[in-house]
């Protein structure tokens, strides 16, 4: 696990939730002036109030979330990332931000995190392979970062790139995928408040196998859009290439919105298997936009979602 930077929030302040709520109650009683003395300055940057965007569904266990992964840089099996991702060095880390922005540059992760408010977001997570989980992420809205670097009016898309470091990522020494892994969003999707950059889950810094130290989470899209271990963000005028679309354009589109009515060419997307639900639990119906239609359906009004899959 990555060592905590001196400027990082103290992760133990985020959870266990009971402790945190307790502390908040104490703070409410003691008044805001006591914040520094009770909780330490780190707490000031964490807003772990249950987010309005969190689901009530019970989260998967930490074990399930951190041992059943897709991170092809470390191999093709679900157990490969937990086995091999420990080799990935995630400190120091910086993100290069370029393209149509006012303040391009290479930003150390500490600088990116310093002014942000970290929140817990408990999101449903639906993989295109028709399994799902509920994950308590810790992160902040991508829009906060984009606003800071100043998106220029001509920008229409946001492109993301994962670390390319074959000596630490055995999957990158093999063929199959044109590395580095790349993804993209339309700018309005990127600015939607549901879209977050996550730096942790439960009360942990982001485990390597889940995309340390910082990854995207876009909960109304299939999981492959939620690119891990981001080193570069570019604002572009044209729709950027994306890894799975480049590999299998008929199977994986740029949009990849969760849609029970548009099947994958090789399997149905109407239902899903909740990881950890047990052998006899039935499959659950998959929800349009993974249940986030109220927040995002308007982004696609008038679009043919069977064509723009
Ligand atoms: N990002 C990178 N760089 N490499 C990957 O292989 N897999 C994607 C996505 N992000 C992937 C990635 C897929 S297919 C899924 S379902 C999710 O990460 C899995 O995230 P999780 O392992 O945290 O559940």
Coordinates of C-alpha atoms and ligand atoms in Angstrom, one line a residue:
X1 CA 0.0 0.0 0.0
X2 CA 1.2 3.5 -0.9
X3 CA 2.5 5.5 2.0
X4 CA 0.5 8.5 3.0
X5 CA 1.8 11.8 1.8
X6 CA 2.1 14.4 4.4
X7 CA -0.4 16.5 2.6
X8 CA -2.9 13.7 2.1
X9 CA -6.0 13.7 4.3
X10 CA -5.7 11.2 7.0
X11 CA -7.5 8.1 5.8
X12 CA -8.5 6.9 9.2
X13 CA -10.6 10.0 9.4
X14 CA -12.9 8.8 6.7
X15 CA -14.1 5.6 8.2
X16 CA -15.0 3.5 10.1
X17 CA -18.1 5.3 9.6
X18 CA -19.4 4.9 13.1
X19 CA -16.3 6.6 14.4
X20 CA -16.6 9.3 11.9
X21 CA -20.3 10.0 12.7
X22 CA -19.4 10.0 16.3
X23 CA -16.8 12.6 15.7
X24 CA -19.2 14.7 13.7
X25 CA -21.7 14.6 16.5
X26 CA -19.0 15.7 19.0
X27 CA -18.0 18.5 16.6
X28 CA -21.6 19.6 16.2
X29 CA -21.8 19.9 20.0
X30 CA -18.4 21.5 20.5
X31 CA -18.8 24.0 17.6
X32 CA -16.7 24.6 14.6
X33 CA -13.9 26.2 16.5
X34 CA -13.1 22.8 18.0
X35 CA -12.6 21.2 14.7
X36 CA -8.8 21.5 14.6
X37 CA -8.3 20.3 18.1
X38 CA -10.6 17.3 18.0
X39 CA -10.1 15.9 14.5
X40 CA -6.9 17.4 13.3
X41 CA -6.6 19.7 10.2
X42 CA -7.0 16.8 7.8
X43 CA -10.7 16.4 8.6
X44 CA -11.4 19.9 7.2
X45 CA -10.8 18.6 3.7
X46 CA -13.0 15.5 4.0
X47 CA -16.8 15.6 3.6
X48 CA -17.8 12.1 4.4
X49 CA -21.4 12.9 4.9
X50 CA -23.5 10.4 3.1
X51 CA -23.6 11.9 -0.4
X52 CA -27.0 12.5 -1.9
X53 CA -25.6 10.5 -4.9
X54 CA -24.9 7.4 -2.8
X55 CA -27.1 4.3 -3.2
X56 CA -28.7 2.7 -0.1
X57 CA -27.7 -0.8 -1.5
X58 CA -25.3 -2.7 0.8
X59 CA -21.7 -2.4 -0.4
X60 CA -19.7 -5.4 -1.4
X61 CA -17.0 -6.4 1.1
X62 CA -13.5 -5.0 0.8
X63 CA -12.3 -8.5 0.1
X64 CA -14.7 -8.9 -2.9
X65 CA -13.9 -5.4 -4.3
X66 CA -10.1 -6.0 -4.0
X67 CA -9.8 -9.6 -5.2
X68 CA -12.1 -9.8 -8.3
X69 CA -10.7 -7.3 -10.7
X70 CA -10.2 -6.3 -14.3
X71 CA -6.8 -4.7 -14.7
X72 CA -5.4 -6.2 -17.8
X73 CA -2.0 -4.5 -17.3
X74 CA -1.5 -7.3 -14.7
X75 CA -3.1 -10.2 -16.6
X76 CA -6.4 -11.5 -17.9
X77 CA -7.7 -13.4 -14.9
X78 CA -9.8 -11.7 -12.2
X79 CA -7.2 -12.8 -9.6
X80 CA -4.1 -11.5 -11.5
X81 CA -4.3 -7.9 -10.4
X82 CA -4.3 -8.7 -6.6
X83 CA -1.4 -11.0 -7.3
X84 CA 0.8 -8.7 -9.4
X85 CA -0.4 -5.1 -9.0
X86 CA 1.7 -4.7 -5.8
X87 CA 4.7 -4.2 -8.1
X88 CA 3.3 -0.9 -9.4
X89 CA 5.1 2.1 -7.9
X90 CA 2.5 4.8 -7.2
X91 CA 4.5 7.4 -5.3
X92 CA 5.6 9.8 -6.6
X93 CA 2.7 10.3 -9.0
X94 CA 1.7 13.1 -11.2
X95 CA -0.9 13.7 -13.9
X96 CA -0.1 15.6 -17.1
X97 CA -3.0 17.8 -18.2
X98 CA -2.8 19.1 -21.7
X99 CA -4.8 20.1 -24.8
X100 CA -7.5 22.7 -24.8
X101 CA -6.9 24.0 -21.2
X102 CA -5.7 27.4 -19.9
X103 CA -3.2 25.9 -17.5
X104 CA -1.6 22.8 -19.0
X105 CA 1.1 21.2 -17.0
X106 CA 2.3 18.2 -15.1
X107 CA 0.6 18.3 -11.7
X108 CA 1.9 16.3 -8.7
X109 CA -0.9 14.3 -7.2
X110 CA -0.5 16.1 -3.9
X111 CA -1.2 19.4 -5.6
X112 CA -4.3 18.0 -7.3
X113 CA -5.6 16.7 -3.9
X114 CA -4.8 19.7 -1.8
X115 CA -7.8 21.8 -2.4
X116 CA -10.4 19.1 -3.1
X117 CA -13.2 17.9 -0.8
X118 CA -13.1 14.2 -0.6
X119 CA -16.5 12.5 -0.3
X120 CA -17.7 9.0 0.1
X121 CA -19.8 7.9 -2.9
X122 CA -21.4 4.5 -2.7
X123 CA -22.1 3.6 -6.3
X124 CA -23.4 0.7 -8.2
X125 CA -20.7 -0.6 -10.5
X126 CA -21.8 -2.6 -13.6
X127 CA -19.2 -4.4 -15.7
X128 CA -20.0 -5.0 -19.4
X129 CA -19.4 -8.7 -18.6
X130 CA -22.7 -8.6 -16.7
X131 CA -21.5 -8.8 -13.1
X132 CA -21.9 -6.0 -10.7
X133 CA -20.9 -4.7 -7.3
X134 CA -21.7 -1.8 -4.9
X135 CA -18.5 0.1 -4.1
X136 CA -18.0 2.8 -1.4
X137 CA -15.5 5.0 -3.3
X138 CA -13.7 8.0 -1.8
X139 CA -13.1 10.7 -4.3
X140 CA -14.0 14.1 -5.7
X141 CA -15.8 15.4 -8.7
X142 CA -13.8 15.5 -11.9
X143 CA -15.3 18.9 -12.7
X144 CA -13.5 20.4 -9.8
X145 CA -10.1 19.5 -11.4
X146 CA -11.2 20.6 -14.9
X147 CA -12.5 23.9 -13.6
X148 CA -9.1 24.5 -11.9
X149 CA -7.2 24.0 -15.1
X150 CA -9.6 26.0 -17.2
X151 CA -11.4 24.2 -20.0
X152 CA -11.3 26.2 -23.2
X153 CA -14.6 26.7 -25.1
X154 CA -13.5 24.6 -28.1
X155 CA -13.0 21.5 -25.9
X156 CA -15.6 18.8 -26.5
X157 CA -14.1 15.7 -25.1
X158 CA -11.8 14.5 -22.3
X159 CA -9.3 11.8 -23.0
X160 CA -7.6 9.7 -20.2
X161 CA -4.5 7.6 -20.2
X162 CA -3.2 4.9 -17.8
X163 CA 0.4 4.5 -16.7
X164 CA 2.6 2.7 -19.3
X165 CA 5.3 0.9 -17.4
X166 CA 5.9 -2.6 -18.7
X167 CA 8.6 -3.4 -16.2
X168 CA 6.0 -3.2 -13.5
X169 CA 3.0 -4.3 -15.5
X170 CA 3.4 -7.8 -16.8
X171 CA 0.3 -7.6 -19.0
X172 CA 1.9 -4.7 -20.9
X173 CA 4.8 -7.0 -21.9
X174 CA 2.2 -9.1 -23.8
X175 CA 0.2 -8.3 -26.9
X176 CA -3.5 -8.2 -27.2
X177 CA -4.1 -4.6 -26.2
X178 CA -2.5 -1.5 -27.7
X179 CA -1.0 0.0 -24.5
X180 CA -1.4 2.3 -22.7
X181 CA -5.1 1.8 -21.8
X182 CA -7.0 4.9 -23.0
X183 CA -10.6 6.1 -22.4
X184 CA -12.7 9.1 -23.0
X185 CA -15.8 11.0 -22.1
X186 CA -17.8 13.8 -23.8
X187 CA -17.2 17.0 -21.9
X188 CA -20.7 17.2 -20.5
X189 CA -20.4 13.6 -19.2
X190 CA -17.1 14.5 -17.6
X191 CA -18.6 17.6 -15.9
X192 CA -21.6 15.7 -14.5
X193 CA -21.5 15.6 -10.7
X194 CA -21.7 11.8 -10.7
X195 CA -18.3 11.5 -12.5
X196 CA -15.5 11.3 -9.9
X197 CA -11.8 10.8 -9.6
X198 CA -11.5 8.2 -6.8
X199 CA -8.5 7.9 -4.6
X200 CA -9.8 5.4 -2.1
X201 CA -12.5 2.9 -1.2
X202 CA -13.8 2.0 2.2
X203 CA -11.2 3.5 4.6
X204 CA -8.3 2.6 2.4
X205 CA -6.2 4.5 0.0
X206 CA -7.0 3.1 -3.5
X207 CA -5.6 -0.5 -3.5
X208 CA -3.2 -1.0 -6.5
X209 CA -5.5 -3.6 -8.1
X210 CA -8.4 -1.1 -8.1
X211 CA -6.4 1.6 -9.9
X212 CA -4.1 3.4 -7.4
X213 CA -3.4 6.1 -6.8
X214 CA -6.2 7.8 -8.8
X215 CA -8.9 6.5 -11.2
X216 CA -12.0 7.5 -12.9
X217 CA -15.5 6.3 -11.8
X218 CA -18.4 6.8 -14.1
X219 CA -21.3 4.9 -12.5
X220 CA -23.8 5.0 -15.3
X221 CA -21.4 3.5 -17.8
X222 CA -20.0 0.0 -18.1
X223 CA -17.0 -0.5 -15.9
X224 CA -14.4 -0.4 -18.7
X225 CA -14.9 3.4 -19.0
X226 CA -13.7 3.8 -15.4
X227 CA -10.0 3.9 -16.3
X228 CA -7.4 3.1 -13.6
X229 CA -4.1 4.6 -12.6
X230 CA -4.4 7.8 -14.6
X231 CA -1.3 9.7 -15.7
X232 CA -2.7 11.9 -18.4
X233 CA -5.8 13.9 -19.1
X234 CA -6.3 15.8 -22.4
X235 CA -9.0 18.1 -23.5
X236 CA -9.8 17.6 -27.1
X237 CA -12.1 18.8 -29.9
X238 CA -12.4 15.3 -31.4
X239 CA -13.8 12.1 -29.9
X240 CA -10.7 10.3 -28.5
X241 CA -9.9 6.7 -29.2
X242 CA -10.8 4.2 -26.5
X243 CA -9.1 0.9 -25.8
X244 CA -12.0 -1.5 -26.1
X245 CA -13.6 0.3 -29.0
X246 CA -10.3 0.1 -30.9
X247 CA -10.1 -3.6 -30.1
X248 CA -13.7 -4.7 -30.8
X249 CA -15.7 -1.8 -32.3
X250 CA -18.8 -3.9 -32.8
X251 CA -18.9 -5.0 -29.2
X252 CA -17.8 -1.9 -27.3
X253 CA -18.8 1.6 -28.3
X254 CA -17.5 5.0 -27.2
X255 CA -20.6 5.7 -25.0
X256 CA -20.9 2.4 -23.2
X257 CA -23.9 3.5 -21.2
X258 CA -25.4 0.7 -19.2
X259 CA -28.5 -0.3 -21.2
X260 CA -30.5 -3.5 -20.5
X261 CA -32.1 -3.1 -23.9
X262 CA -29.0 -3.2 -26.0
X263 CA -27.3 -6.6 -25.8
X264 CA -23.7 -7.3 -26.2
X265 CA -23.4 -9.3 -29.5
X266 CA -22.4 -12.3 -27.4
X267 CA -24.6 -12.1 -24.3
X268 CA -27.7 -10.4 -22.9
X269 CA -27.3 -7.2 -20.9
X270 CA -30.9 -7.4 -19.4
X271 CA -29.7 -8.9 -16.1
X272 CA -26.6 -9.0 -13.9
X273 CA -25.0 -11.2 -11.3
X274 CA -24.1 -9.3 -8.1
X275 CA -20.7 -10.5 -7.0
X276 CA -20.9 -12.2 -3.6
X277 CA -24.6 -12.6 -3.7
X278 CA -24.4 -16.4 -3.2
X279 CA -25.0 -19.4 -5.4
X280 CA -28.8 -19.3 -5.1
X281 CA -29.4 -15.6 -5.4
X282 CA -31.2 -14.8 -8.6
X283 CA -29.8 -12.5 -11.2
X284 CA -30.9 -8.9 -10.8
X285 CA -32.5 -6.8 -13.5
X286 CA -30.0 -4.3 -15.0
X287 CA -31.3 -0.8 -14.8
X288 CA -31.1 1.8 -17.6
X289 CA -28.1 4.0 -17.0
X290 CA -27.4 1.6 -14.1
X291 CA -30.1 3.3 -12.2
X292 CA -28.7 6.9 -12.6
X293 CA -31.2 8.0 -15.3
X294 CA -32.5 10.9 -13.3
X295 CA -29.1 12.4 -13.2
X296 CA -27.9 11.6 -16.7
X297 CA -30.7 10.7 -19.2
X298 CA -30.9 14.3 -20.3
X299 CA -27.4 14.1 -21.6
X300 CA -28.6 11.8 -24.3
X301 CA -32.0 13.2 -25.2
X302 CA -32.7 12.7 -28.9
X303 CA -29.8 10.2 -29.3
X304 CA -30.4 6.7 -30.7
X305 CA -28.7 4.7 -27.9
X306 CA -28.8 1.5 -29.9
X307 CA -26.6 3.2 -32.5
X308 CA -24.4 5.1 -30.1
X309 CA -23.8 2.2 -27.8
Ligands
LIG1 N1 -8.3 0.5 -16.4 C1 -7.1 0.0 -16.9 N2 -6.1 0.9 -17.0 N3 -7.0 -1.3 -17.3 C2 -8.0 -2.1 -17.2 O1 -7.8 -3.3 -17.6 N4 -10.4 -2.5 -16.7 C3 -11.7 -1.8 -16.8 C4 -11.8 -0.7 -15.8 N5 -10.6 0.1 -15.8 C5 -9.3 -1.7 -16.8 C6 -9.4 -0.3 -16.3 C7 -12.8 -2.8 -16.5 S1 -13.1 -3.8 -17.8 C8 -13.5 -2.8 -15.4 S2 -14.9 -3.7 -15.2 C9 -13.1 -2.0 -14.2 O2 -11.9 -1.2 -14.4 C10 -12.8 -2.9 -13.0 O3 -12.6 -2.1 -11.9 P1 -12.4 -2.9 -10.5 O4 -11.3 -3.9 -10.7 O5 -11.9 -1.8 -9.5 O6 -13.7 -3.5 -10.1

